[in-house]
Coordinates of C-alpha atoms in Angstrom, one line a residue:
X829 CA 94.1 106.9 115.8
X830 CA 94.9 110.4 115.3
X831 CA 97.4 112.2 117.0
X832 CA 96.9 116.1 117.2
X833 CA 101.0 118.4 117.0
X834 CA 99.6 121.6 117.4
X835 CA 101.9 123.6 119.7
X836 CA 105.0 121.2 119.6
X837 CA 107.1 123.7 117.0
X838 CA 107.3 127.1 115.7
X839 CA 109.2 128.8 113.0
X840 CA 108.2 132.2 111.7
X841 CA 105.0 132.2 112.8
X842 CA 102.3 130.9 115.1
X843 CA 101.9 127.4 114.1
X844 CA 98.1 126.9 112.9
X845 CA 97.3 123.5 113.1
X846 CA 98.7 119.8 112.8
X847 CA 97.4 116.4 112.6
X848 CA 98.2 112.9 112.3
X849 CA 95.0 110.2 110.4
X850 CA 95.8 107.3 111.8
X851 CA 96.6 103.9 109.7
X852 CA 97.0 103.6 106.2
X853 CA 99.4 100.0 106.6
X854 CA 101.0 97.9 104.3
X855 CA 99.4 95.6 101.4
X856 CA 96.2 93.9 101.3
X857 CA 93.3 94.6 102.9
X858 CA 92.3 97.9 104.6
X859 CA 90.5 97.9 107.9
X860 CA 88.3 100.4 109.1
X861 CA 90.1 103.9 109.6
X862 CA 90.2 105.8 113.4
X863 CA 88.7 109.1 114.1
X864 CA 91.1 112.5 112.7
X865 CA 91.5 115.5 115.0
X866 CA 92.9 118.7 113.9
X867 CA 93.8 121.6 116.8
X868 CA 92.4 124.6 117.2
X869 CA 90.2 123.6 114.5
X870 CA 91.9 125.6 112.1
X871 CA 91.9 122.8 109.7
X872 CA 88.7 121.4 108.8
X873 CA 88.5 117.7 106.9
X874 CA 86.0 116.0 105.1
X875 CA 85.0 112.6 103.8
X876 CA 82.9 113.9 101.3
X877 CA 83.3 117.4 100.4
X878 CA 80.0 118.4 101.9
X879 CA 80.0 118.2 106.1
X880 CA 83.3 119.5 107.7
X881 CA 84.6 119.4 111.0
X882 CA 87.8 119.1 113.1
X883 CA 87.1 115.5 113.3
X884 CA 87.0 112.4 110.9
X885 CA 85.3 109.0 111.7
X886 CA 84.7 107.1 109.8
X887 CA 87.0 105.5 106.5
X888 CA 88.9 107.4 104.6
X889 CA 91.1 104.6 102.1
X890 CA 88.0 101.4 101.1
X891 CA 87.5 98.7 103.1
X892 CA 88.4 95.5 102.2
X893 CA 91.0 96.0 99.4
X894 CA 93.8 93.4 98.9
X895 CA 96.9 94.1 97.5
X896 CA 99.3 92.1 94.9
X897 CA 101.8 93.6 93.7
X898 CA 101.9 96.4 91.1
X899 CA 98.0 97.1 93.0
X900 CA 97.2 100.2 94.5
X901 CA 94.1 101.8 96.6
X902 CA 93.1 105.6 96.1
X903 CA 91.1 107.5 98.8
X904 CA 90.0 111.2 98.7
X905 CA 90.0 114.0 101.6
X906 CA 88.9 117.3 101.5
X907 CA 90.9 120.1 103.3
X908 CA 89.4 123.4 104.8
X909 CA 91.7 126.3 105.7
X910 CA 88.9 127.1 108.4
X911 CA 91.6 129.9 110.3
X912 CA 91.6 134.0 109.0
X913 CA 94.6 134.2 107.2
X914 CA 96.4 132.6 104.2
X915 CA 98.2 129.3 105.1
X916 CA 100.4 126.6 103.9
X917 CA 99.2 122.7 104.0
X918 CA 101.7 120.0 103.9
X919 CA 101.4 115.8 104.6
X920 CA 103.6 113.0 105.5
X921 CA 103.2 109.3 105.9
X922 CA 104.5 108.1 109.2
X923 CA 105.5 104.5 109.8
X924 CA 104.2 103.1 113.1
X925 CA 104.8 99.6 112.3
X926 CA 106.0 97.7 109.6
X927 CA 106.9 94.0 109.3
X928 CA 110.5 94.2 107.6
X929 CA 109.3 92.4 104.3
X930 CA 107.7 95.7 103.8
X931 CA 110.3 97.6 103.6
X932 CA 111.1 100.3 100.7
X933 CA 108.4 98.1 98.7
X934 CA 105.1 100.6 99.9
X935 CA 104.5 103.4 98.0
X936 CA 102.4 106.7 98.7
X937 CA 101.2 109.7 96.7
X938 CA 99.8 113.0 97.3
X939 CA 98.6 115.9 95.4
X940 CA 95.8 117.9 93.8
X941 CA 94.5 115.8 91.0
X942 CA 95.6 115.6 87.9
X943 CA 99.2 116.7 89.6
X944 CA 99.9 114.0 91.6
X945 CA 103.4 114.0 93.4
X946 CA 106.0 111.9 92.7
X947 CA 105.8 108.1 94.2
X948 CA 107.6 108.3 97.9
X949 CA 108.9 105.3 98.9
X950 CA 108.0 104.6 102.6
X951 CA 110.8 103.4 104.9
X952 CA 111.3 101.1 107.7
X953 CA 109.6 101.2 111.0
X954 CA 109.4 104.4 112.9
X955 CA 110.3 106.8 110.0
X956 CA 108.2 110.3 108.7
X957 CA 108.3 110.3 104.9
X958 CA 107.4 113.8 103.7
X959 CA 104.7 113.5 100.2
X960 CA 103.4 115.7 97.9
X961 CA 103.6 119.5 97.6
X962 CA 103.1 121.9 100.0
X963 CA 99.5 123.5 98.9
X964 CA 98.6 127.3 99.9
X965 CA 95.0 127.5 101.0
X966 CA 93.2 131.2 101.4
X967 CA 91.2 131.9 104.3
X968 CA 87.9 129.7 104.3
X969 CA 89.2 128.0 101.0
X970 CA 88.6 124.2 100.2
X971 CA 90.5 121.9 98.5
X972 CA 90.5 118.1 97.0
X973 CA 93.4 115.9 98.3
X974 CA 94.1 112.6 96.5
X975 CA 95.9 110.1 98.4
X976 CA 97.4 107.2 96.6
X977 CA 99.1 103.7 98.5
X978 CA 100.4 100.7 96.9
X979 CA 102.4 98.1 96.7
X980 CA 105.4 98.3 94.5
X981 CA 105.7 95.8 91.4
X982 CA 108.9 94.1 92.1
X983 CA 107.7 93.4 95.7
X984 CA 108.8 90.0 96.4
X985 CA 106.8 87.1 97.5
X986 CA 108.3 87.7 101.4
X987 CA 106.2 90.3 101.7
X988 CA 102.7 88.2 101.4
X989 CA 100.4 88.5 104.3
X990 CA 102.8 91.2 105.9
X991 CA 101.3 94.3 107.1
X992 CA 102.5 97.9 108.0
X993 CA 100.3 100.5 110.2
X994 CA 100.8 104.3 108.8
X995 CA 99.7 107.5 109.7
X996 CA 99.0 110.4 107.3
X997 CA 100.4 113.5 108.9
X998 CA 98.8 116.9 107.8
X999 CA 100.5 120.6 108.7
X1000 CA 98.7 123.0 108.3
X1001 CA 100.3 126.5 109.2
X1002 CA 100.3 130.5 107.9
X1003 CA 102.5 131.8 105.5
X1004 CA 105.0 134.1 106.2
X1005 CA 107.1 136.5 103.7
X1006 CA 110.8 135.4 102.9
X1007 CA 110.3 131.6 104.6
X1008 CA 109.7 128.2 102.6
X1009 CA 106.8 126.3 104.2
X1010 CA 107.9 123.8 106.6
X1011 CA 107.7 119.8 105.5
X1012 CA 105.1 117.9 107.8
X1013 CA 107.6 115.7 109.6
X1014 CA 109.3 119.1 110.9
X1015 CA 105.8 119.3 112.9
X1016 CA 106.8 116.6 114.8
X1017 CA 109.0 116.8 118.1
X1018 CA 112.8 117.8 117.3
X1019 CA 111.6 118.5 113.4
X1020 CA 114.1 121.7 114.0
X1021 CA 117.0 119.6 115.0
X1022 CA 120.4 119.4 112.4
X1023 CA 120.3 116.4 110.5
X1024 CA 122.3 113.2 111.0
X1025 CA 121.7 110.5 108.3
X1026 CA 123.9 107.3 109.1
X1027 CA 122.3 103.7 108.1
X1028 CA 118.8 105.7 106.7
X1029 CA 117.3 106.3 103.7
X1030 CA 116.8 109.9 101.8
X1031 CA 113.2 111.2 102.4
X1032 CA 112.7 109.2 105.4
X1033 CA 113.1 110.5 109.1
X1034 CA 113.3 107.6 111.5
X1035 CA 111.8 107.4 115.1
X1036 CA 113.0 106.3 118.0
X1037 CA 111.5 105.4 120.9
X1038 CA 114.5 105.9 124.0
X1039 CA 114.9 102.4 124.7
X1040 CA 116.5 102.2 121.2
X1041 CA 113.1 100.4 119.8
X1042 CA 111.0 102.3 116.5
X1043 CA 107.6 103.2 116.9
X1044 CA 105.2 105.6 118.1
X1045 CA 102.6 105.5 120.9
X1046 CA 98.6 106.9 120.8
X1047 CA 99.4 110.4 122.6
X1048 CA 102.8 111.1 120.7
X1049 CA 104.2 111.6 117.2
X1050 CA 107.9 112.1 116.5
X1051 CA 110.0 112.9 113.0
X1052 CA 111.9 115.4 111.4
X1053 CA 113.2 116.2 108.6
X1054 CA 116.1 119.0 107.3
X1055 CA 114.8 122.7 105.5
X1056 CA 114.0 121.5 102.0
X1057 CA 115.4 123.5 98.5
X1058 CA 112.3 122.5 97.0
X1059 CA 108.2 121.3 97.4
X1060 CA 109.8 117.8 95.8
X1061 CA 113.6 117.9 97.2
X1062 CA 114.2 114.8 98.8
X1063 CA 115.7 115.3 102.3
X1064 CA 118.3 113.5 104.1
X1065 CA 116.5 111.8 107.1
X1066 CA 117.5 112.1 111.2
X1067 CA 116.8 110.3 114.0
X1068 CA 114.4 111.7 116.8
X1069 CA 113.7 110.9 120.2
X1070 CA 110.1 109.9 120.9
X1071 CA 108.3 109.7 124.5
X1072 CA 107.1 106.7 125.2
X1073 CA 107.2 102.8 124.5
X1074 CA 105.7 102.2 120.6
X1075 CA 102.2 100.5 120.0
X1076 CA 100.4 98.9 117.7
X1077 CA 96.7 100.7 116.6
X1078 CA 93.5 99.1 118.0
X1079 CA 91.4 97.3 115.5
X1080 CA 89.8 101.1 114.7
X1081 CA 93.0 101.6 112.5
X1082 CA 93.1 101.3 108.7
X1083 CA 95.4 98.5 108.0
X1084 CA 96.7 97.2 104.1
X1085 CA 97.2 93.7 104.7
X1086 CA 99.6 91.6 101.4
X1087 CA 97.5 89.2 99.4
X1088 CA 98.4 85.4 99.7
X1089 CA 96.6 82.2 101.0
X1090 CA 96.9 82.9 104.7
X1091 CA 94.7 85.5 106.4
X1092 CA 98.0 87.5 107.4
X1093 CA 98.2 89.5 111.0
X1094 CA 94.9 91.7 112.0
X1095 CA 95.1 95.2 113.0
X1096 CA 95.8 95.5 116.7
X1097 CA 98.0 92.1 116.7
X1098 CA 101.5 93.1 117.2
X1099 CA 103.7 90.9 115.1
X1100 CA 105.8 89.5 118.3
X1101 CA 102.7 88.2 120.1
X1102 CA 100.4 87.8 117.0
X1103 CA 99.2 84.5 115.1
X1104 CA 102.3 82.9 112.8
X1105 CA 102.4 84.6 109.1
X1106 CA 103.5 82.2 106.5
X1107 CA 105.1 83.5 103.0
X1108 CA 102.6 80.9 101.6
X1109 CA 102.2 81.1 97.4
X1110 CA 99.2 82.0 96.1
X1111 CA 97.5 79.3 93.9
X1112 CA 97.4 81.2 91.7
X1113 CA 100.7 82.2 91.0
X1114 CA 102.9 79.6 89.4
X1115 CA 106.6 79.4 90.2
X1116 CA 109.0 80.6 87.5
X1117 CA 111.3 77.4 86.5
X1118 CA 112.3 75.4 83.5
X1119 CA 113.0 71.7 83.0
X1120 CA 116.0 70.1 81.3
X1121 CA 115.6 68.0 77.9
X1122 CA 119.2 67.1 78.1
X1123 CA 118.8 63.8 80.2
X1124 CA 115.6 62.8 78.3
X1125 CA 117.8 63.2 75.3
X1126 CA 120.4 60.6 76.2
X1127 CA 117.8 58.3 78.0
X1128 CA 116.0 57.8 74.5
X1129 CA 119.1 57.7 72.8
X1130 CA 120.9 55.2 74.8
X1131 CA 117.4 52.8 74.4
X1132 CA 117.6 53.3 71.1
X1133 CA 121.3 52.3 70.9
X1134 CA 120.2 49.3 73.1
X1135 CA 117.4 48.5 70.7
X1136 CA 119.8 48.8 67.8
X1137 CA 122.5 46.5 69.3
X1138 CA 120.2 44.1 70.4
X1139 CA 118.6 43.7 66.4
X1140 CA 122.4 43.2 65.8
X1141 CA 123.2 40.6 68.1
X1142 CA 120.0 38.7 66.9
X1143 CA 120.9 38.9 63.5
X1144 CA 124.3 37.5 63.7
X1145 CA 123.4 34.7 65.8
X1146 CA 120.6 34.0 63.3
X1147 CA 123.2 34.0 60.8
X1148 CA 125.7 31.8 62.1
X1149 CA 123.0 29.5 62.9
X1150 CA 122.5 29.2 59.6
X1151 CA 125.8 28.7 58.6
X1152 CA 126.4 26.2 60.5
X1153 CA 123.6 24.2 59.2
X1154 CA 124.7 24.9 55.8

C-alpha cells in the first residue's frame, strides 16, 4: 500500500516528490510488502540497486522473520534523485495500526550505512515519527538507504502475537538557500500547522481520523510535525485531521507479527473483527520465580523434634518398666 503526497504542501519551493511504502508492522513475522509509488517520478527506488523505477513491488524488509524481543530485521532501498536539480530526501515511519501492547516498544532506524540514526521510538496508533537524517542527493545521484525495525528488549510478554501495520514515508524535495529541509511528516496534510502536544509523545505526530478514531485510509496520509533545530532534534508532536474512516492493509502489506505459541492476527484482519490473540508464553521461556526453604525448614525440624521426643518417651517408659520389676 503506498500512498503518493506530492502536491499536498509547499514551502520555499516546488515540492519534488513524496511517498509513503506501505507496511513495515509490529514484531514477528513480515508479510509480503505492497507496491511503492513516487510522483512525478522524481524519485526513483530500487530493490536492488540495479533496475529503478517510480514503483516497488515486490518485498522490501524479509519474509518470514519473527521477532522476540531484543530481535531486529534490516532491509535495504536504494534512492534515485531522478529530477534536474539538487534535492533533499527525508523518511518517516507512519503508524496505521498498532495493537496497544505495541506501544513505545517498536523501534526504527534510518541512515546511510555505517551512520545509522539514532533508534526512534514509534508511538501509538495514527502517529508520523520522523527517522534518520535528511540526505542531499545531486541530480541523477543514487544512494543506499538502510532501514532497521525491531523490537525493543524490555518489551514485555503482553506484546506476544501483537502486530502493528507501518508505513515508511519518503520526501523528497529541492533545496533551497537560507531554508532547513522539511521533516517527512510535514509532507503530510496540515504538516505546516503550529504545534499542539497535549497527552503525545516527543517525535511522534498523531493522526486523527474526524470521527475522533486513529488511522489512515488507502488514498490518504496525514502527520505533521513542528520546523526542526536539527537533522536529529526531536519534535514535539500535533494532532492532524485525516479524510476518511482508518483501514487496515490488505494481505499485500508487510506485517511484523510478535513471537509466541499462537499464530497472532494476519495482515488485513483488523484486531476488532479478527481471530482472539492470546498473551500465551513461549515454551521456551521459563517464568522468573523462586521457592521458599523456610517451611521445608521447620517441617523437617518439627519431625525431627517428633522423632526425638518419641525416642524419649520410649526410653523412659522402658526404664520405669524396669524399675518396677526391680
Amino acid at each position: 500500500m503506498i500512498r503518493s503526497a506530492a502536491g499536498s504542501s509547499r514551502r520555499g519551493g516546488r515540492l519534488i516528490s513524496a511517498a509513503a511504502l506501505g507496511g513495515v508492522a509490529a514484531a514477528l513475522s513480515l508479510a509480503g510488502a505492497p507496491g511503492a509509488v513516487a510522483a512525478n517520478d522524481h524519485l526513483q527506488l530500487s530493490v536492488d540497486g540495479q533496475s529503478y523505477s517510480s514503483s516497488v513491488s515486490g518485498p522490501v524488509f524479509e519474509q518470514g522473520q519473527r521477532y522476540v524481543p531484543g530481535a531486529s530485521n534490516t532491509a535495504t532501498l536504494w534512492l534515485r534523485n531522478n529530477s534536474g536539480e539538487p534535492a533533499s530526501l527525508s523518511s518517516a515511519a507512519v503508524i496505521v495500526r498498532s495493537d496497544p501492547e505495541l506501544n513505545g516498544y517498536m523501534g526504527f532506524k534510518a541512515g546511510l550505512r555505517p551512520e545509522l540514526s539514532p533508534r526512534s521510538p514509534l508511538g501509538v496508533q495514527g502517529t508520523c515519527t520522523d527517522v534518520g537524517q535528511t540526505i542531499d542527493l545531486r541530480p541523477g545521484e543514487e544512494r543506499q538507504l538502510t532501514l532497521v525495525v525491531d523490537l525493543a528488549i524490555e518489551a514485555p510478554n503482553a506484546t506476544m502475537n501483537r502486530t502493528a501495520d507501518v508505513d515508511l514515508l519518503f520526501l523528497l524535495e529541492p533545496m533551497v538557500p537560507g531554508k532547513k529541509p522539511r521533516p517527512a511528516c510535514d509532507a503530510l496534510p496540515g504538516g505546516d500547522q503550529d504545534p499542539i502536544t497535549p497527552g503525545t509523545t516527543p517525535g511522534n505526530t498523531p493522526v486523527l481520523t474526524p470521527d475522533g478514531t486513529s488511522g489512515t485510509d488507502s488514498d490518504s496520509t496525514t502527520g505533521s510535525v513542528s520546523p526542526a533545530s536539527g537533522d536529529a532534534a526531536v519534535r514535539p508532536a500535533r494532532f492532524t485531521p485525516l479524510p476518511g474512516a482508518g483501514t487496515v492493509p490488505g494481505a499485500g502489506s508487510n506485517l511484523l507479527r510478535i513471537a509466541g505459541t499462537g499464530a497472532g492476527a494476519e495482515a488485513g484482519t483488523s484486531r476488532e473483527t479478527g481471530p482472539a490473540v492470546s498473551a500465551q508464553q513461549p515454551a521456551d521461556i521459563i517464568p522468573a520465580g523462586f521457592q521458599s526453604t523456610v517451611e521445608p525448614i521447620i517441617r523437617s525440624l518439627s519431625g525431627t523434634l517428633l522423632i526425638v521426643m518419641s525416642v524419649a518417651f520410649t526410653a523412659a517408659v522402658v526404664l520405669r518398666i524396669r524399675n518396677r520389676q526391680a
